[in-house]
mmCIF file of N, CA, C and O in Angstrom:
data_model
loop_
_atom_site.group_PDB
_atom_site.id
_atom_site.type_symbol
_atom_site.label_atom_id
_atom_site.label_comp_id
_atom_site.label_asym_id
_atom_site.label_seq_id
_atom_site.Cartn_x
_atom_site.Cartn_y
_atom_site.Cartn_z
ATOM 1 N N MET A 1 -44.432 130.907 191.742
ATOM 2 C CA MET A 1 -43.970 132.188 191.829
ATOM 3 C C MET A 1 -42.750 132.114 192.812
ATOM 4 O O MET A 1 -42.862 131.543 193.893
ATOM 5 N N GLY A 2 -41.683 132.683 192.468
ATOM 6 C CA GLY A 2 -40.508 132.696 193.285
ATOM 7 C C GLY A 2 -40.508 133.774 194.384
ATOM 8 O O GLY A 2 -41.423 134.600 194.374
ATOM 9 N N ILE A 3 -39.552 133.609 195.286
ATOM 10 C CA ILE A 3 -39.525 134.574 196.385
ATOM 11 C C ILE A 3 -39.311 136.011 195.927
ATOM 12 O O ILE A 3 -39.957 136.920 196.379
ATOM 13 N N VAL A 4 -38.388 136.209 194.949
ATOM 14 C CA VAL A 4 -38.054 137.561 194.412
ATOM 15 C C VAL A 4 -39.228 138.106 193.754
ATOM 16 O O VAL A 4 -39.688 139.255 194.046
ATOM 17 N N SER A 5 -39.957 137.368 192.880
ATOM 18 C CA SER A 5 -41.066 137.980 192.194
ATOM 19 C C SER A 5 -42.207 138.160 193.142
ATOM 20 O O SER A 5 -43.039 139.084 192.972
ATOM 21 N N GLY A 6 -42.280 137.316 194.168
ATOM 22 C CA GLY A 6 -43.377 137.475 195.162
ATOM 23 C C GLY A 6 -43.174 138.797 195.949
ATOM 24 O O GLY A 6 -44.184 139.458 196.207
ATOM 25 N N LEU A 7 -41.946 139.093 196.287
ATOM 26 C CA LEU A 7 -41.623 140.295 197.001
ATOM 27 C C LEU A 7 -41.815 141.523 196.082
ATOM 28 O O LEU A 7 -42.268 142.597 196.548
ATOM 29 N N LEU A 8 -41.448 141.417 194.796
ATOM 30 C CA LEU A 8 -41.593 142.496 193.875
ATOM 31 C C LEU A 8 -43.079 142.821 193.602
ATOM 32 O O LEU A 8 -43.548 144.025 193.442
ATOM 33 N N LEU A 9 -43.989 141.832 193.617
ATOM 34 C CA LEU A 9 -45.387 142.012 193.285
ATOM 35 C C LEU A 9 -46.176 142.238 194.542
ATOM 36 O O LEU A 9 -47.325 142.500 194.408
ATOM 37 N N LEU A 10 -45.620 142.196 195.746
ATOM 38 C CA LEU A 10 -46.325 142.328 196.987
ATOM 39 C C LEU A 10 -47.120 143.682 197.052
ATOM 40 O O LEU A 10 -48.245 143.710 197.524
ATOM 41 N N PRO A 11 -46.566 144.861 196.611
ATOM 42 C CA PRO A 11 -47.317 146.107 196.641
ATOM 43 C C PRO A 11 -48.546 146.072 195.794
ATOM 44 O O PRO A 11 -49.423 146.859 196.073
ATOM 45 N N LEU A 12 -48.670 145.181 194.843
ATOM 46 C CA LEU A 12 -49.787 145.087 194.038
ATOM 47 C C LEU A 12 -50.904 144.212 194.609
ATOM 48 O O LEU A 12 -52.045 144.162 194.026
ATOM 49 N N ALA A 13 -50.596 143.579 195.705
ATOM 50 C CA ALA A 13 -51.628 142.574 196.255
ATOM 51 C C ALA A 13 -52.936 143.253 196.506
ATOM 52 O O ALA A 13 -54.058 142.775 196.285
ATOM 53 N N PRO A 14 -52.984 144.470 197.157
ATOM 54 C CA PRO A 14 -54.323 145.114 197.413
ATOM 55 C C PRO A 14 -55.105 145.461 196.161
ATOM 56 O O PRO A 14 -56.345 145.315 196.104
ATOM 57 N N VAL A 15 -54.420 145.835 195.163
ATOM 58 C CA VAL A 15 -55.031 146.144 193.840
ATOM 59 C C VAL A 15 -55.671 144.863 193.213
ATOM 60 O O VAL A 15 -56.748 144.849 192.771
ATOM 61 N N ARG A 16 -54.829 143.816 193.221
ATOM 62 C CA ARG A 16 -55.345 142.541 192.741
ATOM 63 C C ARG A 16 -56.486 142.019 193.532
ATOM 64 O O ARG A 16 -57.475 141.478 192.944
ATOM 65 N N GLY A 17 -56.507 142.171 194.792
ATOM 66 C CA GLY A 17 -57.519 141.672 195.731
ATOM 67 C C GLY A 17 -58.808 142.481 195.459
ATOM 68 O O GLY A 17 -59.928 141.948 195.421
ATOM 69 N N THR A 18 -58.653 143.847 195.310
ATOM 70 C CA THR A 18 -59.816 144.693 195.024
ATOM 71 C C THR A 18 -60.383 144.363 193.648
ATOM 72 O O THR A 18 -61.633 144.340 193.519
ATOM 73 N N ALA A 19 -59.573 144.097 192.674
ATOM 74 C CA ALA A 19 -60.083 143.777 191.408
ATOM 75 C C ALA A 19 -60.847 142.370 191.382
ATOM 76 O O ALA A 19 -61.880 142.238 190.764
ATOM 77 N N TRP A 20 -60.334 141.440 192.170
ATOM 78 C CA TRP A 20 -60.992 140.171 192.305
ATOM 79 C C TRP A 20 -62.360 140.275 192.943
ATOM 80 O O TRP A 20 -63.360 139.704 192.511
ATOM 81 N N ILE A 21 -62.427 141.099 194.039
ATOM 82 C CA ILE A 21 -63.724 141.288 194.705
ATOM 83 C C ILE A 21 -64.675 142.064 193.787
ATOM 84 O O ILE A 21 -65.896 141.624 193.656
ATOM 85 N N ALA A 22 -64.178 143.022 193.089
ATOM 86 C CA ALA A 22 -65.094 143.723 192.164
ATOM 87 C C ALA A 22 -65.637 142.895 191.000
ATOM 88 O O ALA A 22 -66.768 142.939 190.647
ATOM 89 N N ASP A 23 -64.760 141.929 190.501
ATOM 90 C CA ASP A 23 -65.200 141.016 189.480
ATOM 91 C C ASP A 23 -66.307 140.097 190.031
ATOM 92 O O ASP A 23 -67.314 139.881 189.368
ATOM 93 N N HIS A 24 -66.106 139.556 191.282
ATOM 94 C CA HIS A 24 -67.081 138.678 191.848
ATOM 95 C C HIS A 24 -68.387 139.413 192.111
ATOM 96 O O HIS A 24 -69.503 138.853 192.008
ATOM 97 N N LEU A 25 -68.298 140.658 192.553
ATOM 98 C CA LEU A 25 -69.541 141.458 192.799
ATOM 99 C C LEU A 25 -70.330 141.655 191.426
ATOM 100 O O LEU A 25 -71.526 141.626 191.442
ATOM 101 N N LEU A 26 -69.527 141.932 190.453
ATOM 102 C CA LEU A 26 -70.201 142.181 189.131
ATOM 103 C C LEU A 26 -70.834 140.910 188.662
ATOM 104 O O LEU A 26 -72.039 140.913 188.150
ATOM 105 N N GLN A 27 -70.170 139.732 188.755
ATOM 106 C CA GLN A 27 -70.772 138.498 188.336
ATOM 107 C C GLN A 27 -72.091 138.231 189.166
ATOM 108 O O GLN A 27 -73.109 137.706 188.576
ATOM 109 N N GLU A 28 -72.095 138.436 190.449
ATOM 110 C CA GLU A 28 -73.282 138.180 191.287
ATOM 111 C C GLU A 28 -74.452 139.177 190.920
ATOM 112 O O GLU A 28 -75.548 138.761 190.887
ATOM 113 N N ALA A 29 -74.065 140.422 190.666
ATOM 114 C CA ALA A 29 -75.103 141.391 190.276
ATOM 115 C C ALA A 29 -75.722 140.976 188.939
ATOM 116 O O ALA A 29 -76.982 141.066 188.696
ATOM 117 N N ARG A 30 -74.940 140.549 187.982
ATOM 118 C CA ARG A 30 -75.511 140.054 186.710
ATOM 119 C C ARG A 30 -76.329 138.816 186.877
ATOM 120 O O ARG A 30 -77.393 138.772 186.300
ATOM 121 N N ARG A 31 -75.938 137.952 187.778
ATOM 122 C CA ARG A 31 -76.687 136.756 187.997
ATOM 123 C C ARG A 31 -78.107 137.086 188.605
ATOM 124 O O ARG A 31 -79.092 136.575 188.181
ATOM 125 N N GLN A 32 -78.092 137.997 189.601
ATOM 126 C CA GLN A 32 -79.283 138.363 190.212
ATOM 127 C C GLN A 32 -80.228 139.178 189.315
ATOM 128 O O GLN A 32 -81.440 139.136 189.367
ATOM 129 N N ALA A 33 -79.546 140.013 188.401
ATOM 130 C CA ALA A 33 -80.399 140.772 187.503
ATOM 131 C C ALA A 33 -81.132 139.915 186.448
ATOM 132 O O ALA A 33 -82.121 140.275 185.986
ATOM 133 N N ARG A 34 -80.559 138.706 186.171
ATOM 134 C CA ARG A 34 -81.161 137.828 185.223
ATOM 135 C C ARG A 34 -82.103 136.773 185.877
ATOM 136 O O ARG A 34 -82.604 135.931 185.168
ATOM 137 N N ASP A 35 -82.177 136.773 187.183
ATOM 138 C CA ASP A 35 -82.990 135.789 187.936
ATOM 139 C C ASP A 35 -84.452 136.013 187.506
ATOM 140 O O ASP A 35 -84.932 137.114 187.651
ATOM 141 N N PRO A 36 -85.132 135.011 187.018
ATOM 142 C CA PRO A 36 -86.508 135.135 186.480
ATOM 143 C C PRO A 36 -87.436 135.715 187.592
ATOM 144 O O PRO A 36 -88.316 136.581 187.254
ATOM 145 N N ARG A 37 -87.295 135.286 188.887
ATOM 146 C CA ARG A 37 -88.149 135.865 189.887
ATOM 147 C C ARG A 37 -87.955 137.374 190.077
ATOM 148 O O ARG A 37 -88.963 138.122 190.295
ATOM 149 N N ALA A 38 -86.672 137.814 190.007
ATOM 150 C CA ALA A 38 -86.406 139.219 190.161
ATOM 151 C C ALA A 38 -86.991 139.980 188.962
ATOM 152 O O ALA A 38 -87.589 141.101 189.155
ATOM 153 N N VAL A 39 -86.891 139.485 187.794
ATOM 154 C CA VAL A 39 -87.309 140.170 186.582
ATOM 155 C C VAL A 39 -88.890 140.263 186.588
ATOM 156 O O VAL A 39 -89.437 141.274 186.257
ATOM 157 N N GLN A 40 -89.509 139.150 187.054
ATOM 158 C CA GLN A 40 -91.014 139.193 187.147
ATOM 159 C C GLN A 40 -91.472 140.203 188.201
ATOM 160 O O GLN A 40 -92.499 140.901 187.940
ATOM 161 N N ALA A 41 -90.778 140.326 189.268
ATOM 162 C CA ALA A 41 -91.060 141.352 190.296
ATOM 163 C C ALA A 41 -90.903 142.731 189.754
ATOM 164 O O ALA A 41 -91.723 143.681 190.031
ATOM 165 N N ARG A 42 -89.869 142.961 188.951
ATOM 166 C CA ARG A 42 -89.691 144.234 188.332
ATOM 167 C C ARG A 42 -90.804 144.501 187.322
ATOM 168 O O ARG A 42 -91.195 145.646 187.191
ATOM 169 N N LEU A 43 -91.232 143.546 186.611
ATOM 170 C CA LEU A 43 -92.284 143.668 185.671
ATOM 171 C C LEU A 43 -93.603 144.072 186.401
ATOM 172 O O LEU A 43 -94.382 144.919 185.947
ATOM 173 N N ALA A 44 -93.875 143.490 187.549
ATOM 174 C CA ALA A 44 -95.000 143.779 188.350
ATOM 175 C C ALA A 44 -94.918 145.181 188.876
ATOM 176 O O ALA A 44 -95.989 145.981 188.829
ATOM 177 N N ALA A 45 -93.780 145.608 189.315
ATOM 178 C CA ALA A 45 -93.610 146.990 189.804
ATOM 179 C C ALA A 45 -93.819 147.950 188.699
ATOM 180 O O ALA A 45 -94.306 149.089 188.836
ATOM 181 N N LEU A 46 -93.293 147.602 187.517
ATOM 182 C CA LEU A 46 -93.424 148.470 186.297
ATOM 183 C C LEU A 46 -94.957 148.653 185.946
ATOM 184 O O LEU A 46 -95.418 149.734 185.655
ATOM 185 N N ASN A 47 -95.721 147.608 186.026
ATOM 186 C CA ASN A 47 -97.113 147.639 185.722
ATOM 187 C C ASN A 47 -97.790 148.511 186.840
ATOM 188 O O ASN A 47 -98.756 149.301 186.499
ATOM 189 N N ARG A 48 -97.453 148.385 188.080
ATOM 190 C CA ARG A 48 -98.066 149.255 189.082
ATOM 191 C C ARG A 48 -97.705 150.748 188.852
ATOM 192 O O ARG A 48 -98.563 151.607 188.972
ATOM 193 N N ALA A 49 -96.468 150.972 188.434
ATOM 194 C CA ALA A 49 -96.031 152.406 188.162
ATOM 195 C C ALA A 49 -96.860 152.948 187.004
ATOM 196 O O ALA A 49 -97.297 154.160 187.149
ATOM 197 N N LEU A 50 -97.153 152.176 185.956
ATOM 198 C CA LEU A 50 -98.004 152.625 184.884
ATOM 199 C C LEU A 50 -99.386 152.842 185.364
ATOM 200 O O LEU A 50 -99.977 153.894 184.984
ATOM 201 N N ASP A 51 -99.982 151.943 186.125
ATOM 202 C CA ASP A 51 -101.289 152.109 186.634
ATOM 203 C C ASP A 51 -101.466 153.367 187.436
ATOM 204 O O ASP A 51 -102.469 154.038 187.494
ATOM 205 N N GLU A 52 -100.435 153.717 188.289
ATOM 206 C CA GLU A 52 -100.477 154.827 189.150
ATOM 207 C C GLU A 52 -100.088 156.165 188.495
ATOM 208 O O GLU A 52 -100.191 157.234 189.077
ATOM 209 N N GLY A 53 -99.719 156.047 187.204
ATOM 210 C CA GLY A 53 -99.364 157.250 186.504
ATOM 211 C C GLY A 53 -98.008 157.809 186.699
ATOM 212 O O GLY A 53 -97.650 158.918 186.357
ATOM 213 N N ALA A 54 -97.150 157.006 187.340
ATOM 214 C CA ALA A 54 -95.775 157.386 187.626
ATOM 215 C C ALA A 54 -94.881 157.447 186.413
ATOM 216 O O ALA A 54 -93.907 158.170 186.377
ATOM 217 N N ILE A 55 -95.173 156.634 185.415
ATOM 218 C CA ILE A 55 -94.493 156.616 184.106
ATOM 219 C C ILE A 55 -95.442 156.682 183.033
ATOM 220 O O ILE A 55 -96.689 156.303 183.146
ATOM 221 N N ASP A 56 -94.981 157.113 181.861
ATOM 222 C CA ASP A 56 -95.791 157.188 180.720
ATOM 223 C C ASP A 56 -95.772 155.904 179.906
ATOM 224 O O ASP A 56 -94.944 154.998 180.192
ATOM 225 N N GLU A 57 -96.648 155.787 178.872
ATOM 226 C CA GLU A 57 -96.718 154.577 178.073
ATOM 227 C C GLU A 57 -95.444 154.192 177.368
ATOM 228 O O GLU A 57 -95.044 153.061 177.300
ATOM 229 N N ALA A 58 -94.739 155.268 176.833
ATOM 230 C CA ALA A 58 -93.516 155.029 176.108
ATOM 231 C C ALA A 58 -92.469 154.443 177.000
ATOM 232 O O ALA A 58 -91.728 153.442 176.624
ATOM 233 N N ALA A 59 -92.245 154.999 178.160
ATOM 234 C CA ALA A 59 -91.264 154.570 179.057
ATOM 235 C C ALA A 59 -91.549 153.100 179.549
ATOM 236 O O ALA A 59 -90.760 152.269 179.702
ATOM 237 N N PHE A 60 -92.907 152.812 179.746
ATOM 238 C CA PHE A 60 -93.375 151.556 180.168
ATOM 239 C C PHE A 60 -93.017 150.523 179.103
ATOM 240 O O PHE A 60 -92.429 149.417 179.428
ATOM 241 N N GLU A 61 -93.205 150.764 177.852
ATOM 242 C CA GLU A 61 -93.032 149.852 176.752
ATOM 243 C C GLU A 61 -91.506 149.591 176.606
ATOM 244 O O GLU A 61 -91.114 148.457 176.352
ATOM 245 N N ARG A 62 -90.664 150.720 176.703
ATOM 246 C CA ARG A 62 -89.214 150.447 176.520
ATOM 247 C C ARG A 62 -88.668 149.506 177.682
ATOM 248 O O ARG A 62 -87.909 148.543 177.456
ATOM 249 N N GLU A 63 -89.095 149.806 178.931
ATOM 250 C CA GLU A 63 -88.585 148.964 180.045
ATOM 251 C C GLU A 63 -89.227 147.600 180.060
ATOM 252 O O GLU A 63 -88.461 146.593 180.363
ATOM 253 N N GLU A 64 -90.447 147.495 179.589
ATOM 254 C CA GLU A 64 -91.088 146.115 179.506
ATOM 255 C C GLU A 64 -90.331 145.295 178.493
ATOM 256 O O GLU A 64 -90.085 144.114 178.700
ATOM 257 N N GLU A 65 -90.037 145.913 177.348
ATOM 258 C CA GLU A 65 -89.293 145.168 176.294
ATOM 259 C C GLU A 65 -87.932 144.660 176.841
ATOM 260 O O GLU A 65 -87.507 143.539 176.556
ATOM 261 N N ARG A 66 -87.237 145.542 177.598
ATOM 262 C CA ARG A 66 -85.925 145.175 178.094
ATOM 263 C C ARG A 66 -86.025 144.030 179.027
ATOM 264 O O ARG A 66 -85.333 143.032 179.021
ATOM 265 N N LEU A 67 -87.006 144.131 179.953
ATOM 266 C CA LEU A 67 -87.236 143.002 180.938
ATOM 267 C C LEU A 67 -87.663 141.742 180.283
ATOM 268 O O LEU A 67 -87.208 140.639 180.708
ATOM 269 N N LEU A 68 -88.516 141.832 179.259
ATOM 270 C CA LEU A 68 -88.981 140.555 178.658
ATOM 271 C C LEU A 68 -87.785 139.904 177.881
ATOM 272 O O LEU A 68 -87.745 138.688 177.814
ATOM 273 N N THR A 69 -86.942 140.692 177.297
ATOM 274 C CA THR A 69 -85.657 140.206 176.665
ATOM 275 C C THR A 69 -84.862 139.454 177.690
ATOM 276 O O THR A 69 -84.313 138.407 177.401
ATOM 277 N N LEU A 70 -84.716 139.996 178.905
ATOM 278 C CA LEU A 70 -83.988 139.286 179.923
ATOM 279 C C LEU A 70 -84.548 137.989 180.318
ATOM 280 O O LEU A 70 -83.895 136.961 180.465
ATOM 281 N N LEU A 71 -85.889 137.921 180.291
ATOM 282 C CA LEU A 71 -86.580 136.652 180.583
ATOM 283 C C LEU A 71 -86.337 135.620 179.508
ATOM 284 O O LEU A 71 -86.266 134.425 179.759
ATOM 285 N N GLU A 72 -86.362 136.052 178.218
ATOM 286 C CA GLU A 72 -86.353 135.093 177.179
ATOM 287 C C GLU A 72 -84.945 134.609 176.826
ATOM 288 O O GLU A 72 -84.776 133.632 176.380
ATOM 289 N N ARG A 73 -83.937 135.459 177.200
ATOM 290 C CA ARG A 73 -82.575 135.118 176.840
ATOM 291 C C ARG A 73 -82.033 134.088 177.838
ATOM 292 O O ARG A 73 -82.150 134.240 178.980
ATOM 293 N N PRO A 74 -81.540 132.945 177.255
ATOM 294 C CA PRO A 74 -81.023 131.882 178.161
ATOM 295 C C PRO A 74 -79.770 132.505 178.832
ATOM 296 O O PRO A 74 -78.951 133.132 178.170
ATOM 297 N N SER A 75 -79.616 132.240 180.099
ATOM 298 C CA SER A 75 -78.496 132.683 180.856
ATOM 299 C C SER A 75 -77.337 131.664 180.569
ATOM 300 O O SER A 75 -77.497 130.466 180.462
ATOM 301 N N ARG A 76 -76.119 132.318 180.551
ATOM 302 C CA ARG A 76 -74.933 131.484 180.383
ATOM 303 C C ARG A 76 -74.375 130.964 181.683
ATOM 304 O O ARG A 76 -74.555 131.650 182.663
ATOM 305 N N PRO A 77 -73.749 129.834 181.713
ATOM 306 C CA PRO A 77 -73.164 129.403 182.945
ATOM 307 C C PRO A 77 -72.134 130.281 183.442
ATOM 308 O O PRO A 77 -71.498 130.975 182.679
ATOM 309 N N PRO A 78 -71.935 130.456 184.828
ATOM 310 C CA PRO A 78 -70.880 131.390 185.383
ATOM 311 C C PRO A 78 -69.562 130.983 184.861
ATOM 312 O O PRO A 78 -69.189 129.812 184.716
ATOM 313 N N GLY A 79 -68.788 132.033 184.584
ATOM 314 C CA GLY A 79 -67.345 131.781 184.205
ATOM 315 C C GLY A 79 -67.174 131.584 182.691
ATOM 316 O O GLY A 79 -66.082 131.609 182.265
ATOM 317 N N ARG A 80 -68.248 131.397 181.948
ATOM 318 C CA ARG A 80 -68.135 131.260 180.524
ATOM 319 C C ARG A 80 -68.663 132.520 179.825
ATOM 320 O O ARG A 80 -69.819 132.718 179.874
ATOM 321 N N THR A 81 -67.734 133.199 179.131
ATOM 322 C CA THR A 81 -68.178 134.401 178.448
ATOM 323 C C THR A 81 -68.382 134.201 177.014
ATOM 324 O O THR A 81 -69.349 134.630 176.396
ATOM 325 N N THR A 82 -67.528 133.460 176.371
ATOM 326 C CA THR A 82 -67.581 133.186 174.941
ATOM 327 C C THR A 82 -67.100 131.761 174.692
ATOM 328 O O THR A 82 -66.423 131.112 175.473
ATOM 329 N N THR A 83 -67.437 131.289 173.534
ATOM 330 C CA THR A 83 -66.941 129.912 173.145
ATOM 331 C C THR A 83 -65.895 130.171 172.070
ATOM 332 O O THR A 83 -66.078 131.023 171.220
ATOM 333 N N MET A 84 -64.896 129.437 172.110
ATOM 334 C CA MET A 84 -63.818 129.488 171.143
ATOM 335 C C MET A 84 -63.752 128.220 170.313
ATOM 336 O O MET A 84 -64.051 127.140 170.799
ATOM 337 N N ASP A 85 -63.495 128.408 168.990
ATOM 338 C CA ASP A 85 -63.267 127.250 168.266
ATOM 339 C C ASP A 85 -61.900 126.640 168.472
ATOM 340 O O ASP A 85 -61.001 127.257 169.049
ATOM 341 N N PRO A 86 -61.703 125.340 168.081
ATOM 342 C CA PRO A 86 -60.433 124.697 168.485
ATOM 343 C C PRO A 86 -59.245 125.405 167.913
ATOM 344 O O PRO A 86 -58.149 125.295 168.518
ATOM 345 N N ALA A 87 -59.275 126.068 166.750
ATOM 346 C CA ALA A 87 -58.137 126.791 166.244
ATOM 347 C C ALA A 87 -57.717 127.960 167.166
ATOM 348 O O ALA A 87 -56.541 128.222 167.328
ATOM 349 N N GLN A 88 -58.684 128.620 167.802
ATOM 350 C CA GLN A 88 -58.326 129.746 168.660
ATOM 351 C C GLN A 88 -57.738 129.199 170.007
ATOM 352 O O GLN A 88 -56.883 129.834 170.590
ATOM 353 N N ARG A 89 -58.229 128.035 170.419
ATOM 354 C CA ARG A 89 -57.695 127.414 171.696
ATOM 355 C C ARG A 89 -56.290 127.199 171.726
ATOM 356 O O ARG A 89 -55.522 127.321 172.703
ATOM 357 N N ARG A 90 -55.678 126.810 170.572
ATOM 358 C CA ARG A 90 -54.313 126.485 170.465
ATOM 359 C C ARG A 90 -53.399 127.676 170.762
ATOM 360 O O ARG A 90 -52.277 127.539 171.135
ATOM 361 N N HIS A 91 -53.923 128.852 170.424
ATOM 362 C CA HIS A 91 -53.141 130.121 170.598
ATOM 363 C C HIS A 91 -53.307 130.769 171.898
ATOM 364 O O HIS A 91 -52.663 131.779 172.188
ATOM 365 N N VAL A 92 -54.094 130.217 172.750
ATOM 366 C CA VAL A 92 -54.284 130.823 174.098
ATOM 367 C C VAL A 92 -53.345 130.414 175.088
ATOM 368 O O VAL A 92 -52.754 129.447 175.127
#
């Protein structure tokens, strides 16, 4: 980056920094949401809520299905969102 372009883009630095922080916070939140220990703790809390009558059977089944899907789905390594075939890589 040259001096001129650096000076022209300087007003955007706070926006770029904020976007970078937001992206990292989102990645960490997704990682923690898929942590098997956290999902198992939420399943236990869900069972307690059903036992205490705080939620009905239908709500319990919907949330239980969602949490079990999180446990069964293999997590992707950080930074990898999709895989591209070699033909697509040439155009990136």
